[in-house]
Coordinates of C-alpha atoms and ligand atoms in Angstrom, one line a residue:
M298 CA -2.2 -8.5 128.0
T299 CA -0.2 -11.8 126.8
T300 CA 2.5 -12.9 128.9
H301 CA 5.4 -15.1 128.0
D302 CA 7.8 -16.8 130.4
V303 CA 11.3 -17.6 129.4
E304 CA 14.6 -18.2 131.4
I305 CA 16.7 -15.8 129.3
A306 CA 15.4 -12.8 127.2
I307 CA 18.0 -11.5 124.9
V308 CA 17.3 -8.0 123.4
G309 CA 19.0 -7.5 120.1
A310 CA 19.8 -9.8 117.1
G311 CA 23.1 -8.3 116.1
F312 CA 26.5 -9.8 116.6
S313 CA 26.3 -9.8 120.3
G314 CA 22.6 -10.9 120.9
L315 CA 23.0 -13.7 118.3
G316 CA 26.3 -14.8 119.9
A317 CA 24.5 -15.0 123.2
A318 CA 21.7 -17.1 121.6
V319 CA 24.1 -19.5 120.0
K320 CA 26.1 -19.9 123.3
A321 CA 23.1 -20.3 125.5
Q322 CA 21.8 -23.1 123.1
E323 CA 25.2 -24.8 122.8
N324 CA 25.5 -24.8 126.6
S325 CA 21.9 -26.4 127.0
F326 CA 20.2 -23.1 128.0
D327 CA 17.5 -23.7 125.6
D328 CA 14.8 -21.6 127.1
Y329 CA 15.7 -18.3 125.5
L330 CA 14.0 -15.8 123.5
V331 CA 15.6 -13.1 121.1
L332 CA 13.7 -10.0 120.8
D333 CA 14.5 -7.4 118.0
R334 CA 12.6 -4.5 116.3
G335 CA 14.2 -5.2 112.9
T336 CA 13.2 -7.8 110.3
D337 CA 16.4 -10.2 110.4
F338 CA 19.6 -10.5 112.1
G339 CA 22.6 -8.3 111.8
G340 CA 22.0 -5.3 114.1
T341 CA 24.2 -2.4 113.0
W342 CA 25.2 -4.4 110.0
R343 CA 21.5 -4.7 108.9
D344 CA 20.7 -1.0 109.5
N345 CA 23.8 0.7 107.9
T346 CA 23.3 0.3 104.3
Y347 CA 24.8 3.7 103.1
P348 CA 26.8 3.4 99.9
G349 CA 30.3 2.1 100.6
A350 CA 29.4 0.7 104.1
A351 CA 32.1 -1.6 104.9
C352 CA 34.1 -3.0 107.9
D353 CA 37.6 -1.6 108.7
V354 CA 38.7 -4.7 110.5
P355 CA 39.9 -7.6 108.3
S356 CA 37.2 -10.1 107.5
H357 CA 38.9 -13.2 109.1
L358 CA 39.1 -11.4 112.4
Y359 CA 35.6 -9.8 112.2
S360 CA 33.8 -12.9 112.6
Y361 CA 32.9 -15.4 115.2
S362 CA 35.7 -17.9 116.2
F363 CA 33.0 -20.6 116.3
A364 CA 31.7 -19.8 112.7
L365 CA 34.8 -19.2 110.6
N366 CA 34.0 -18.2 107.1
P367 CA 36.3 -19.5 104.3
D368 CA 34.1 -17.9 101.7
W369 CA 34.9 -14.3 102.4
T370 CA 35.3 -12.6 99.1
R371 CA 37.5 -9.6 100.2
S372 CA 40.2 -9.0 102.9
Y373 CA 37.8 -6.4 104.4
S374 CA 34.1 -7.1 104.0
H375 CA 31.4 -4.9 102.9
Q376 CA 28.1 -4.5 104.7
E377 CA 26.0 -6.8 102.6
E378 CA 28.5 -9.9 103.0
I379 CA 28.7 -9.2 106.8
H380 CA 24.9 -9.1 107.0
R381 CA 24.6 -12.3 104.9
Y382 CA 27.3 -13.9 107.2
I383 CA 25.3 -13.1 110.4
N384 CA 22.1 -14.4 109.0
A385 CA 23.8 -17.7 107.8
V386 CA 25.3 -18.2 111.4
A387 CA 21.7 -17.7 112.7
D388 CA 20.2 -20.0 110.2
S389 CA 22.8 -22.8 110.8
H390 CA 22.1 -22.8 114.5
G391 CA 18.3 -22.3 114.1
I392 CA 18.2 -19.3 116.1
G393 CA 15.3 -17.8 114.1
D394 CA 12.9 -20.2 115.7
K395 CA 13.4 -18.4 119.0
T396 CA 13.5 -15.0 117.8
W397 CA 10.7 -12.3 117.6
F398 CA 11.2 -9.8 115.0
G399 CA 9.2 -6.7 114.7
T400 CA 9.3 -6.6 118.4
E401 CA 10.4 -3.3 120.3
V402 CA 11.2 -3.4 124.0
T403 CA 9.3 -0.3 125.4
R404 CA 10.3 -1.0 129.2
A405 CA 12.1 -3.6 131.2
R406 CA 11.9 -3.7 135.1
W407 CA 13.3 -5.9 137.7
D408 CA 10.6 -7.5 139.8
S409 CA 12.2 -8.0 143.3
D410 CA 9.4 -10.2 144.4
A411 CA 9.5 -12.7 141.7
D412 CA 13.3 -12.3 141.1
R413 CA 12.5 -11.8 137.3
W414 CA 12.8 -9.3 134.6
I415 CA 9.5 -8.0 133.3
V416 CA 10.0 -6.9 129.8
D417 CA 7.2 -4.9 128.0
V418 CA 7.3 -5.2 124.4
D419 CA 5.4 -4.1 121.3
R420 CA 5.2 -7.1 119.0
D421 CA 3.9 -5.9 115.7
G422 CA 1.5 -3.6 117.5
T423 CA 0.4 -6.1 120.1
A424 CA 1.7 -5.5 123.8
V425 CA 3.2 -8.6 125.3
Q426 CA 4.9 -9.0 128.6
V427 CA 8.0 -11.2 128.7
R428 CA 9.0 -12.5 132.0
A429 CA 12.6 -13.7 132.3
R430 CA 15.0 -14.9 134.9
H431 CA 18.0 -13.3 132.9
L432 CA 18.0 -10.3 130.7
V433 CA 20.8 -10.1 128.2
G434 CA 21.2 -6.7 126.6
G435 CA 22.7 -7.1 123.0
I436 CA 21.5 -3.7 121.9
G437 CA 24.9 -2.5 120.8
P438 CA 26.3 1.2 121.1
L439 CA 25.7 2.0 117.5
C440 CA 22.0 1.6 117.2
E441 CA 20.4 5.0 118.0
P442 CA 21.3 7.5 115.2
N443 CA 22.4 10.9 116.6
L444 CA 20.8 13.8 114.7
P445 CA 23.0 16.9 115.2
D446 CA 21.5 19.6 117.4
I447 CA 21.8 22.4 114.8
D448 CA 19.4 25.4 114.9
G449 CA 16.7 25.1 112.2
I450 CA 17.5 21.6 111.1
G451 CA 13.8 20.5 111.6
A452 CA 12.7 23.2 109.3
F453 CA 14.8 22.1 106.3
G454 CA 12.6 21.7 103.3
G455 CA 14.9 19.4 101.3
K456 CA 15.8 15.8 102.1
I457 CA 17.6 14.9 105.2
I458 CA 19.3 11.3 105.6
H459 CA 21.0 9.9 108.5
S460 CA 23.9 7.5 107.3
A461 CA 22.3 4.7 109.5
R462 CA 18.9 5.0 107.8
W463 CA 19.7 5.3 104.2
D464 CA 17.0 6.1 101.7
H465 CA 17.8 4.0 98.6
D466 CA 14.9 5.7 96.6
Y467 CA 16.4 9.1 96.9
D468 CA 18.3 10.0 93.6
F469 CA 21.3 12.1 94.4
A470 CA 22.2 12.4 90.5
G471 CA 22.9 16.1 89.9
K472 CA 21.8 17.4 93.2
R473 CA 23.5 19.9 95.6
V474 CA 24.4 17.7 98.5
A475 CA 25.9 18.5 101.9
V476 CA 27.4 15.9 104.2
I477 CA 27.8 16.7 107.9
G478 CA 30.5 14.8 109.6
T479 CA 33.8 13.3 108.7
G480 CA 33.9 10.1 110.8
A481 CA 34.0 6.4 109.9
S482 CA 30.7 6.5 108.1
A483 CA 31.3 9.7 106.3
I484 CA 34.6 8.7 104.8
Q485 CA 33.1 5.6 103.4
L486 CA 30.0 7.3 101.8
V487 CA 31.5 10.5 100.5
P488 CA 33.5 9.0 97.6
H489 CA 30.2 7.4 96.4
L490 CA 28.0 10.7 96.9
A491 CA 30.8 12.6 95.1
E492 CA 30.3 10.6 92.0
A493 CA 26.6 10.8 91.8
A494 CA 26.0 14.5 93.2
G495 CA 26.2 17.6 91.1
H496 CA 28.1 19.4 93.9
L497 CA 29.0 18.1 97.2
E498 CA 29.9 20.1 100.3
V499 CA 31.5 18.1 103.2
Y500 CA 31.3 19.9 106.5
Q501 CA 34.3 19.0 108.7
R502 CA 34.4 19.9 112.4
T503 CA 37.4 17.8 113.2
A504 CA 39.7 16.3 110.6
P505 CA 40.2 12.5 111.3
W506 CA 43.6 10.6 110.9
I507 CA 43.3 8.2 108.0
I508 CA 45.7 5.3 107.0
P509 CA 45.4 3.5 103.7
R510 CA 43.0 0.6 103.5
T511 CA 44.8 -2.6 102.2
E512 CA 41.6 -4.2 100.8
R513 CA 41.7 -6.6 97.8
P514 CA 39.5 -9.4 96.5
Y515 CA 40.4 -12.9 97.5
L516 CA 41.5 -15.3 94.7
P517 CA 39.6 -18.5 94.2
A518 CA 42.9 -20.4 95.2
E519 CA 42.9 -18.5 98.5
N520 CA 39.3 -19.3 99.2
W521 CA 40.2 -22.9 98.5
A522 CA 43.1 -22.8 100.9
F523 CA 41.0 -21.2 103.6
K524 CA 38.5 -24.1 103.3
H525 CA 40.8 -27.0 102.9
V526 CA 44.2 -26.2 104.7
P527 CA 43.8 -27.0 108.3
G528 CA 44.5 -24.2 110.7
L529 CA 45.0 -21.6 108.0
Q530 CA 42.2 -19.3 108.9
N531 CA 43.1 -19.5 112.5
L532 CA 46.7 -18.7 111.6
I533 CA 45.5 -15.5 109.6
R534 CA 43.2 -14.5 112.5
G535 CA 46.0 -14.8 115.0
S536 CA 48.4 -12.8 112.9
I537 CA 45.9 -10.0 112.3
Y538 CA 44.9 -10.0 116.1
T539 CA 48.7 -9.8 117.1
A540 CA 49.4 -6.9 114.8
N541 CA 46.5 -5.0 116.0
E542 CA 47.4 -5.6 119.6
V543 CA 50.6 -3.7 119.1
V544 CA 48.5 -0.6 118.2
A545 CA 46.6 -1.2 121.6
A546 CA 49.9 -1.0 123.5
G547 CA 50.7 2.4 121.8
M548 CA 47.1 3.8 122.4
T549 CA 47.0 2.8 126.1
Y550 CA 50.6 2.9 127.4
A551 CA 52.8 4.8 124.9
P552 CA 51.1 7.2 122.6
K553 CA 54.4 8.5 121.3
A554 CA 55.1 5.0 119.7
L555 CA 52.3 5.7 117.4
K556 CA 54.4 8.3 115.6
P557 CA 55.0 5.9 112.6
V558 CA 51.1 5.7 112.2
E559 CA 50.9 9.4 112.1
A560 CA 53.6 9.4 109.3
L561 CA 51.6 6.9 107.3
C562 CA 48.5 9.1 107.7
R563 CA 50.5 12.2 106.6
A564 CA 51.8 10.4 103.5
N565 CA 48.2 9.3 102.9
I566 CA 47.1 12.8 102.8
F567 CA 50.2 13.9 100.5
K568 CA 49.3 11.1 98.1
G569 CA 45.6 11.8 97.9
I570 CA 45.5 15.6 97.7
R571 CA 47.4 18.0 95.5
D572 CA 46.2 21.3 96.8
P573 CA 48.4 22.5 99.8
E574 CA 45.6 24.4 101.3
L575 CA 43.3 21.5 101.3
R576 CA 46.1 19.3 102.7
A577 CA 46.4 21.7 105.6
K578 CA 42.6 21.7 106.1
V579 CA 42.5 17.8 106.4
T580 CA 45.6 17.4 108.6
P581 CA 44.3 16.8 112.1
T582 CA 45.7 18.8 115.1
F583 CA 45.4 16.1 117.8
A584 CA 47.5 12.9 118.6
V585 CA 46.9 9.9 116.2
G586 CA 44.6 7.3 118.0
C587 CA 42.8 9.9 120.2
K588 CA 39.7 9.4 117.9
R589 CA 39.2 6.3 115.8
I590 CA 42.0 5.8 113.2
L591 CA 40.1 5.4 109.9
K592 CA 41.2 3.5 106.8
S593 CA 40.5 4.9 103.3
N594 CA 42.2 5.1 99.9
D595 CA 39.4 7.2 98.2
W596 CA 38.5 9.8 100.8
Y597 CA 41.2 12.3 100.0
P598 CA 40.9 12.0 96.2
A599 CA 37.0 12.5 96.6
L600 CA 37.8 15.8 98.4
D601 CA 40.1 16.9 95.7
R602 CA 37.5 16.6 93.0
P603 CA 36.3 19.7 91.3
N604 CA 32.6 19.0 92.3
V605 CA 33.5 18.7 96.0
D606 CA 34.2 21.4 98.6
L607 CA 35.4 20.9 102.1
V608 CA 33.8 23.4 104.4
T609 CA 35.7 24.0 107.7
T610 CA 33.7 26.9 108.9
G611 CA 31.2 25.9 111.7
I612 CA 27.5 25.5 110.9
D613 CA 25.6 28.4 112.4
R614 CA 22.1 27.3 111.4
I615 CA 19.9 25.4 108.8
T616 CA 17.2 27.3 106.8
A617 CA 14.5 25.8 104.7
E618 CA 16.8 25.6 101.7
A619 CA 20.4 26.1 102.8
I620 CA 23.1 25.7 105.5
V621 CA 24.4 28.9 106.8
T622 CA 28.0 28.8 108.0
A623 CA 29.3 31.0 111.0
D624 CA 30.7 33.5 108.6
G625 CA 27.1 34.2 107.4
V626 CA 27.5 32.6 104.0
E627 CA 24.4 30.7 102.7
H628 CA 25.1 27.3 101.1
P629 CA 22.0 26.3 99.2
V630 CA 21.5 22.5 99.1
D631 CA 18.8 20.0 98.0
A632 CA 19.8 17.3 100.4
I633 CA 21.6 16.9 103.7
V634 CA 23.3 13.7 104.7
V635 CA 24.0 13.5 108.5
A636 CA 26.8 11.2 109.2
T637 CA 27.0 12.4 112.7
G638 CA 27.2 9.1 114.6
F639 CA 25.1 7.5 117.4
H640 CA 23.8 8.0 120.9
V641 CA 26.5 5.9 122.6
T642 CA 26.8 7.3 126.1
D643 CA 23.2 8.8 126.2
S644 CA 21.2 6.0 124.3
P645 CA 17.3 6.4 124.8
V646 CA 17.3 2.8 125.5
F647 CA 18.9 3.4 128.9
E648 CA 15.7 5.1 130.0
T649 CA 13.7 2.2 129.5
I650 CA 15.5 -0.2 131.8
H651 CA 14.7 0.1 135.5
G652 CA 16.6 -1.7 138.2
A653 CA 15.8 -2.9 141.7
D654 CA 15.1 0.5 143.3
G655 CA 13.1 1.5 140.2
R656 CA 15.6 3.9 138.9
S657 CA 16.4 3.8 135.2
L658 CA 19.9 2.9 133.9
A659 CA 20.0 6.3 132.4
R660 CA 19.5 7.9 135.8
V661 CA 22.0 5.8 137.7
W662 CA 24.7 6.4 134.9
D663 CA 23.8 10.1 135.0
E664 CA 24.8 10.1 138.7
I665 CA 27.6 7.8 138.8
G666 CA 28.9 7.8 135.3
M667 CA 28.4 5.2 132.6
Q668 CA 30.0 2.2 134.5
A669 CA 29.6 -1.6 135.0
Y670 CA 31.7 -4.5 136.3
K671 CA 33.7 -6.1 133.5
G672 CA 31.5 -4.3 131.0
T673 CA 28.8 -6.7 131.8
F674 CA 26.9 -6.2 135.2
V675 CA 25.7 -3.2 136.6
H676 CA 24.9 -2.9 140.4
G677 CA 21.2 -2.5 141.1
F678 CA 20.3 -4.4 137.9
P679 CA 20.2 -8.0 139.1
N680 CA 20.6 -10.9 136.6
M681 CA 21.1 -8.4 133.7
T682 CA 24.1 -8.7 131.5
L683 CA 25.2 -6.1 129.0
L684 CA 27.1 -7.1 125.9
I685 CA 29.4 -4.4 124.6
G686 CA 28.7 -2.6 127.8
P687 CA 30.7 0.3 129.3
S688 CA 34.3 0.2 128.8
T689 CA 34.6 -2.6 126.3
G690 CA 34.7 -0.6 123.0
L691 CA 37.8 -0.6 120.9
G692 CA 39.6 1.6 118.4
H693 CA 42.1 -1.0 117.1
T694 CA 40.6 -4.4 116.7
S695 CA 37.6 -6.7 116.3
M696 CA 34.6 -6.0 118.7
V697 CA 33.5 -9.7 118.0
Y698 CA 36.6 -10.7 120.2
M699 CA 35.2 -8.6 123.0
I700 CA 31.8 -10.0 122.5
E701 CA 33.1 -13.6 122.6
S702 CA 34.9 -12.8 126.0
Q703 CA 31.7 -11.5 127.4
L704 CA 29.8 -14.6 126.1
N705 CA 32.3 -16.8 128.1
Y706 CA 31.5 -14.8 131.2
L707 CA 27.8 -14.9 130.6
V708 CA 27.9 -18.7 130.0
D709 CA 29.9 -19.3 133.2
Y710 CA 27.5 -17.1 135.1
L711 CA 24.5 -19.0 133.8
E712 CA 26.2 -22.3 134.7
K713 CA 27.4 -21.3 138.2
T714 CA 24.1 -19.7 139.2
K715 CA 22.1 -22.7 138.0
A716 CA 24.4 -25.2 139.8
E717 CA 24.1 -23.3 143.1
G718 CA 20.5 -22.6 143.0
I719 CA 21.0 -18.8 142.8
V720 CA 18.0 -16.7 141.8
R721 CA 19.4 -13.3 142.1
T722 CA 22.9 -12.1 141.4
D723 CA 23.8 -8.5 141.9
V724 CA 27.4 -7.1 141.5
R725 CA 28.6 -5.5 144.7
L726 CA 28.7 -1.7 144.4
D727 CA 32.3 -1.6 146.1
V728 CA 33.6 -4.0 143.5
Q729 CA 32.1 -2.1 140.5
K730 CA 33.5 1.2 141.9
K731 CA 37.0 -0.2 142.4
Y732 CA 36.9 -1.8 139.0
N733 CA 36.1 1.4 137.3
A734 CA 38.4 3.5 139.4
D735 CA 41.2 1.3 138.2
L736 CA 40.1 1.6 134.6
Q737 CA 40.1 5.5 134.9
D738 CA 43.5 5.2 136.5
K739 CA 44.9 3.2 133.6
L740 CA 43.3 5.6 131.2
K741 CA 45.2 8.5 132.4
R742 CA 48.3 7.7 130.4
S743 CA 46.3 6.7 127.2
V744 CA 46.0 8.6 124.0
W745 CA 42.3 9.2 124.5
V746 CA 43.0 11.3 127.5
T747 CA 46.4 12.9 126.5
G748 CA 45.7 13.1 122.8
G749 CA 44.0 16.6 122.8
C750 CA 40.8 15.6 121.1
S751 CA 37.1 15.5 122.0
S752 CA 35.2 12.3 121.1
W753 CA 32.2 10.3 121.8
Y754 CA 34.5 8.0 123.8
K755 CA 33.7 10.3 126.8
D756 CA 30.5 10.4 128.9
A757 CA 28.7 13.4 130.4
H758 CA 31.2 13.3 133.3
G759 CA 34.2 13.7 130.9
D760 CA 35.4 10.2 131.7
I761 CA 36.2 7.7 129.0
T762 CA 33.5 5.0 129.7
T763 CA 33.3 3.4 126.3
L764 CA 36.8 2.0 125.7
W765 CA 38.6 -0.9 127.1
P766 CA 42.0 0.5 128.1
G767 CA 44.6 -2.3 127.3
F768 CA 45.2 -5.5 125.5
T769 CA 42.1 -7.5 124.6
F770 CA 43.7 -10.6 125.9
D771 CA 43.6 -9.0 129.4
F772 CA 39.7 -8.7 129.0
R773 CA 39.5 -12.3 127.8
N774 CA 41.4 -13.3 130.9
A775 CA 39.3 -11.2 133.1
T776 CA 36.1 -12.6 131.8
R777 CA 37.2 -16.2 131.5
R778 CA 35.4 -17.3 134.9
F779 CA 32.5 -15.9 136.6
D780 CA 33.9 -14.6 139.8
I781 CA 30.9 -15.0 142.2
A782 CA 32.7 -13.4 145.2
A783 CA 32.2 -10.1 143.4
Y784 CA 28.4 -10.5 143.6
D785 CA 25.7 -10.4 146.2
V786 CA 23.6 -13.5 145.6
V787 CA 20.4 -14.9 146.6
R788 CA 19.5 -18.6 146.7
G789 CA 16.1 -19.8 146.4
A790 CA 13.7 -22.3 145.1
R791 CA 13.5 -21.9 141.2
T792 CA 10.2 -21.4 139.6
P793 CA 9.0 -24.6 138.0
K794 CA 9.9 -24.7 134.3
K795 CA 7.0 -23.2 132.2
T796 CA 5.1 -25.2 129.4
T797 CA 6.0 -24.3 126.0
E798 CA 2.7 -22.3 125.4
P799 CA 2.7 -18.8 126.6
A800 CA 0.1 -18.0 129.2
S801 CA -2.5 -15.5 128.5
V802 CA -3.8 -13.3 131.2
T803 CA -5.7 -10.0 131.1
S804 CA -4.4 -7.1 133.0
Ligands
NAP146 P1 31.3 9.3 114.3 O1 32.6 8.5 114.2 O2 30.8 9.7 115.6 O3 31.5 10.6 113.5 C1 30.4 11.6 113.5 C2 31.0 12.9 112.7 O4 30.0 13.8 112.7 C3 32.3 13.4 113.4 O5 33.1 13.8 112.2 C4 31.7 14.6 114.1 O6 32.6 15.7 114.3 C5 30.5 15.0 113.1 N1 29.5 15.7 114.1 C6 28.8 15.3 114.9 N2 27.8 16.2 115.4 C7 28.1 17.3 114.6 C8 27.6 18.6 114.6 N3 26.6 18.9 115.4 N4 28.1 19.4 113.6 C9 29.0 19.1 112.8 N5 29.6 17.9 112.8 C10 29.3 17.0 113.7 O7 30.1 8.6 113.7 P2 30.2 7.5 112.5 O8 31.1 8.0 111.4 O9 28.8 7.1 112.0 O10 30.9 6.4 113.2 C11 30.4 5.9 114.4 C12 31.2 4.6 114.8 O11 30.6 3.6 113.9 C13 32.7 4.7 114.5 O12 33.4 5.2 115.6 C14 32.9 3.2 114.5 O13 33.1 2.6 115.8 C15 31.6 2.6 113.8 N6 31.8 2.6 112.4 C16 32.7 1.5 112.0 C17 32.8 1.3 110.7 C18 33.8 0.1 110.3 O14 34.5 0.3 109.4 N7 33.9 -0.8 111.1 C19 32.2 2.1 109.7 C20 31.3 3.1 110.0 C21 31.3 3.3 111.5 P3 33.7 15.7 115.5 O15 34.8 14.7 115.2 O16 34.1 17.2 115.6 O17 32.8 15.2 116.7

């Protein structure tokens, strides 16, 4: 088997993995390698190409602070433009030269004798072993599509498409189509399918709260100003950021303060739907903010179309040609679109990462819950940093801000451990436990706990382990410096730097 030695292995070439590569390079940690199973940069923004895929965070904030883009064409960007942006950032920093695409990590394990990560990869069908001092997980929580566990789904004889793996060759024109799910992806794709399909049934288990989307194209004069007026883009970023943090305060500390948002959502329903019965069906029964607050102007009008039915009776099973609801009614369909989200707290990737005692991340988190220290380091998994790790997700603002906070922490960790000759860094279990107990304590008052909904924000233990409870600037402050006292460290002689050519050995 071929082996390849690097100082830093970065898994994933999406927003977080690419950011890690750029920051490593900028800070003279040039010996890195990015591994990604796809064909280019973009992660979730490469994979989610369903019609209408777009971001619900304004463009100026949903971008790296170190790569502002004056050329955004709209106030909210669509998938293709974000995908192009991410690839342009990669190109301008030359990250592609140190990236292996078509490369799937099959297993990663910590080698305590060598103080290195042994990362087994499948590179276009060839097994390669990458050995790295540091492992950076930029795998993202939205990468493994979740197929609903519905009786008979495997036997469906028509077309099944997951929103994150769109089949652009399938022609929906005139077909009988069902969409399962009414989350962030479904509300974007349904209005498009409603136009193409002969008949569309939308299966809603839980109605989401939806505010209007204030999207518009930018005028040429605005793009000119973004490019030429010093500080303008940062001013816009700052104002969007500040407005969003007000929502964070409501979600975390005072859910009742979100009542005006609920009023806005109710007005959106009233405006978009004429039928009082349908209005009642789409009105959520939990507190606004408990699940992600969605943004759309065309979801309610789509549901109000004559060729669209909203089905709120639960799905009992799926047969070769129909969906059968709990009331025994058969709904014949040609195609089923599953917009049922991702394996966030139970990603199969967690099974493939094995720490110092040989246990997988999945097993460890099964036992103690999905936890990390500062969303980044996990006890028992030395020298591994997770980007968008546990308790870093957001329901109100840009994940790129959180990623950049973690990148500060990552760079400071790399610098401090290098300066002090540290070869092994493992967060102390007592520190990790206390950190997470404090987070859970803080969450008690939050809308995610008190709001009366069930959501993927919770792990198998019923704890909210995906979200950051508070202001994002608090997370930025917490990750500004690598706090070495929180870690058990081992100092030692560093392995001499490898030559640029990978060594080949047979196993
Ligand atoms: P999601 O928010 O998890 O929504 C999944 C939907 O499928 C929910 O309506 C869920 O119902 C339903 N569902 C799941 N399993 C089901 C089953 N067995 N039977 C019936 N219904 C079922 O997934 P998503 O819409 O793909 O979005 C995932 C995340 O991606 C979002 O939260 C967001 O973070 C991100 N996203 C962001 C954007 C953006 O604009 N930035 C756009 C798309 C996605 P319940 O609610 O009852 O569970």
